Tab-separated table of C-alpha atoms in Angstrom:
chain	number	residue	atom	x	y	z
A	1	UNK	CA	4.888	18.531	-11.868
A	2	UNK	CA	3.940	20.984	-9.103
A	3	UNK	CA	2.333	18.134	-7.156
A	4	UNK	CA	5.433	15.954	-7.519
A	5	UNK	CA	7.625	18.782	-6.254
A	6	UNK	CA	5.689	18.656	-2.991
A	7	UNK	CA	6.620	14.988	-2.548
A	8	UNK	CA	10.317	14.025	-2.837
A	9	UNK	CA	9.489	10.441	-3.869
A	10	UNK	CA	7.257	11.566	-6.728
A	11	UNK	CA	9.725	14.290	-7.783
A	12	UNK	CA	12.663	11.878	-8.046
A	13	UNK	CA	13.192	10.876	-11.713
A	14	UNK	CA	14.510	7.480	-10.558
A	15	UNK	CA	11.043	6.706	-9.203
A	16	UNK	CA	9.078	6.637	-12.422
A	17	UNK	CA	6.223	4.176	-12.674
A	18	UNK	CA	7.321	0.991	-14.412
A	19	UNK	CA	4.719	-0.444	-16.745
A	20	UNK	CA	6.342	-3.885	-16.738
A	21	UNK	CA	5.759	-4.042	-12.957
A	22	UNK	CA	2.289	-2.482	-13.269
A	23	UNK	CA	3.338	0.379	-10.962
A	24	UNK	CA	1.039	3.354	-10.485
A	25	UNK	CA	1.853	5.880	-7.765
A	26	UNK	CA	-0.717	7.577	-5.565
A	27	UNK	CA	-0.997	11.365	-5.804
A	28	UNK	CA	0.975	13.532	-3.376
A	29	UNK	CA	-2.198	14.339	-1.397
A	30	UNK	CA	-3.228	10.679	-1.150
A	31	UNK	CA	0.282	9.747	-0.036
A	32	UNK	CA	0.203	12.472	2.603
A	33	UNK	CA	-3.166	11.334	4.002
A	34	UNK	CA	-2.221	7.650	4.181
A	35	UNK	CA	1.215	8.402	5.647
A	36	UNK	CA	-0.313	10.625	8.346
A	37	UNK	CA	-2.719	7.812	9.188
A	38	UNK	CA	0.149	5.332	9.477
A	39	UNK	CA	2.320	7.699	11.512
A	40	UNK	CA	-0.488	8.230	14.032
A	41	UNK	CA	-1.707	4.638	14.336
A	42	UNK	CA	1.250	2.313	13.759
A	43	UNK	CA	4.699	1.512	15.097
A	44	UNK	CA	5.868	-0.993	12.470
A	45	UNK	CA	4.385	-1.195	8.968
A	46	UNK	CA	4.844	-3.762	6.204
A	47	UNK	CA	4.497	-1.918	2.895
A	48	UNK	CA	3.483	-4.591	0.364
A	49	UNK	CA	3.945	-3.189	-3.151
A	50	UNK	CA	3.565	0.365	-1.815
A	51	UNK	CA	7.019	1.992	-2.101
A	52	UNK	CA	5.569	5.468	-2.684
A	53	UNK	CA	4.127	5.345	0.840
A	54	UNK	CA	7.201	3.874	2.523
A	55	UNK	CA	9.557	6.445	1.002
A	56	UNK	CA	7.192	9.307	1.838
A	57	UNK	CA	7.059	8.646	5.588
A	58	UNK	CA	8.234	11.662	7.550
A	59	UNK	CA	8.443	9.839	10.873
A	60	UNK	CA	12.024	8.537	10.838
A	61	UNK	CA	11.438	6.066	13.677
A	62	UNK	CA	8.460	4.493	11.910
A	63	UNK	CA	10.418	4.286	8.656
A	64	UNK	CA	13.370	2.658	10.456
A	65	UNK	CA	11.060	0.057	12.067
A	66	UNK	CA	9.115	-0.688	8.887
A	67	UNK	CA	9.907	-2.602	5.706
A	68	UNK	CA	9.117	-2.221	2.021
A	69	UNK	CA	8.266	-5.510	0.305
A	70	UNK	CA	8.595	-5.174	-3.453
A	71	UNK	CA	9.688	-6.888	-6.636
A	72	UNK	CA	11.403	-3.721	-7.891
A	73	UNK	CA	15.063	-4.257	-7.023
A	74	UNK	CA	16.037	-0.592	-7.317
A	75	UNK	CA	15.742	-0.429	-3.513
A	76	UNK	CA	17.546	-3.713	-2.795
A	77	UNK	CA	20.484	-1.895	-1.173
A	78	UNK	CA	18.290	-0.681	1.719
A	79	UNK	CA	18.419	-2.638	4.965
A	80	UNK	CA	14.618	-2.641	5.283
A	81	UNK	CA	13.943	-3.774	1.715
A	82	UNK	CA	12.522	-7.272	1.317
A	83	UNK	CA	12.364	-8.729	-2.164
A	84	UNK	CA	8.758	-9.816	-2.497
A	85	UNK	CA	7.045	-11.752	-5.254
A	86	UNK	CA	3.344	-12.251	-4.568
A	87	UNK	CA	3.532	-15.548	-6.462
A	88	UNK	CA	5.485	-16.857	-3.436
A	89	UNK	CA	3.362	-15.384	-0.622
A	90	UNK	CA	5.017	-17.296	2.222
A	91	UNK	CA	8.564	-16.617	1.059
A	92	UNK	CA	9.374	-13.896	3.579
A	93	UNK	CA	12.088	-14.061	6.240
A	94	UNK	CA	10.951	-15.929	9.370
A	95	UNK	CA	12.225	-13.154	11.645
A	96	UNK	CA	9.536	-10.872	10.168
A	97	UNK	CA	6.596	-13.189	10.822
A	98	UNK	CA	3.930	-11.627	13.075
A	99	UNK	CA	6.040	-8.517	13.798
A	100	UNK	CA	4.067	-5.735	12.051
A	101	UNK	CA	1.124	-3.903	13.595
A	102	UNK	CA	-0.016	-2.684	10.168
A	103	UNK	CA	0.153	-3.884	6.580
A	104	UNK	CA	-0.493	-1.610	3.591
A	105	UNK	CA	-1.193	-3.355	0.292
A	106	UNK	CA	-1.552	-2.156	-3.298
A	107	UNK	CA	-1.062	-5.146	-5.621
A	108	UNK	CA	-0.178	-4.828	-9.284
A	109	UNK	CA	-3.341	-6.784	-10.213
A	110	UNK	CA	-6.916	-6.803	-8.883
A	111	UNK	CA	-7.910	-10.454	-9.314
A	112	UNK	CA	-9.043	-12.750	-6.516
A	113	UNK	CA	-6.058	-15.062	-7.052
A	114	UNK	CA	-3.622	-12.206	-6.521
A	115	UNK	CA	-5.503	-10.871	-3.479
A	116	UNK	CA	-5.544	-14.332	-1.883
A	117	UNK	CA	-1.742	-14.451	-2.142
A	118	UNK	CA	-1.347	-10.965	-0.653
A	119	UNK	CA	-3.748	-11.958	2.130
A	120	UNK	CA	-1.551	-14.962	2.955
A	121	UNK	CA	1.454	-12.674	3.268
A	122	UNK	CA	-0.480	-10.130	5.343
A	123	UNK	CA	-1.595	-12.798	7.832
A	124	UNK	CA	1.984	-14.043	8.073
A	125	UNK	CA	3.372	-10.574	8.813
A	126	UNK	CA	0.678	-9.109	11.074
A	127	UNK	CA	0.552	-9.240	14.843
A	128	UNK	CA	-2.811	-10.201	16.377
A	129	UNK	CA	-5.235	-7.294	15.994
A	130	UNK	CA	-2.983	-5.809	13.291
A	131	UNK	CA	-4.364	-3.120	11.003
A	132	UNK	CA	-4.805	-3.454	7.258
A	133	UNK	CA	-5.073	-0.705	4.651
A	134	UNK	CA	-5.321	-1.657	0.997
A	135	UNK	CA	-6.564	-0.386	-2.333
A	136	UNK	CA	-8.427	-1.983	-5.203
A	137	UNK	CA	-11.542	-1.371	-7.256
A	138	UNK	CA	-14.935	-0.827	-5.627
A	139	UNK	CA	-16.366	-3.903	-7.350
A	140	UNK	CA	-13.995	-6.041	-5.262
A	141	UNK	CA	-15.680	-5.038	-1.967
A	142	UNK	CA	-17.413	-8.403	-1.303
A	143	UNK	CA	-14.237	-10.317	-2.132
A	144	UNK	CA	-12.110	-7.996	0.024
A	145	UNK	CA	-14.461	-8.575	2.968
A	146	UNK	CA	-14.121	-12.325	2.481
A	147	UNK	CA	-10.356	-12.461	1.875
A	148	UNK	CA	-9.075	-9.845	4.361
A	149	UNK	CA	-12.137	-8.769	6.391
A	150	UNK	CA	-11.735	-5.157	5.255
A	151	UNK	CA	-14.400	-2.598	4.396
A	152	UNK	CA	-14.387	0.332	1.969
A	153	UNK	CA	-13.535	3.712	3.454
A	154	UNK	CA	-14.985	7.092	2.477
A	155	UNK	CA	-11.505	8.261	1.442
A	156	UNK	CA	-10.767	7.191	-2.147
A	157	UNK	CA	-7.126	7.327	-3.261
A	158	UNK	CA	-6.122	9.386	-6.261
A	159	UNK	CA	-3.890	7.463	-8.657
A	160	UNK	CA	-3.326	9.915	-11.538
A	161	UNK	CA	-2.112	7.484	-14.207
A	162	UNK	CA	-4.640	4.736	-13.504
A	163	UNK	CA	-7.658	4.739	-15.808
A	164	UNK	CA	-10.206	3.574	-13.213
A	165	UNK	CA	-11.012	4.681	-9.683
A	166	UNK	CA	-9.786	2.685	-6.716
A	167	UNK	CA	-11.239	2.474	-3.225
A	168	UNK	CA	-9.308	2.337	0.007
A	169	UNK	CA	-10.189	-0.489	2.395
A	170	UNK	CA	-9.363	-1.013	6.060
A	171	UNK	CA	-10.172	-3.370	8.909
A	172	UNK	CA	-10.585	-0.581	11.493
A	173	UNK	CA	-12.385	2.735	11.935
A	174	UNK	CA	-10.418	5.874	11.114
A	175	UNK	CA	-11.567	9.478	11.233
A	176	UNK	CA	-8.983	10.450	8.600
A	177	UNK	CA	-10.082	7.705	6.207
A	178	UNK	CA	-13.744	8.587	6.837
A	179	UNK	CA	-13.355	11.941	5.065
A	180	UNK	CA	-13.741	12.403	1.320
A	181	UNK	CA	-10.646	13.017	-0.765
A	182	UNK	CA	-11.074	16.476	-2.377
A	183	UNK	CA	-9.127	15.216	-5.419
A	184	UNK	CA	-11.944	12.823	-6.321
A	185	UNK	CA	-15.006	14.441	-7.905
A	186	UNK	CA	-18.420	13.523	-6.525
A	187	UNK	CA	-20.527	11.294	-8.764
A	188	UNK	CA	-23.643	13.104	-9.871
């Protein structure tokens, strides 16, 4: 619980992972690294199924300009919450189309069908030349290149309650995401 105490989102008992929604939070260090990346490279971020990142932003202006898209209605009272069901990828308010310079995605499932739906939403929300950061398993790399034109980064996210290792993917070069995550042991 020491790690959670360092991150208010993770420390909040209301923010427990919900198995029925297939929620798994990133570690505090992973959240910090991704949030720093977003705060330095973006002005308006669409957080698709990534509430732990949205609520961990320290840059108040970025948080105010961004939106969290999620099925979990516990945040429905927030003005920048958008109820999002990936099964209806184009069902997002028209005033949000092509208004985000970055999209961060961590779907509840890793299948091609699910990723194709998230990709539809990402294309709908992104401005031209918009940045994409997402996480899924390493074995999905060829599919991720095809569906979203993203490549694996050196930085792997730590997701403590997930039984397999995810990779982080992006469609741009980043010094921060080109460094190894010290939480992830090297394969021997």
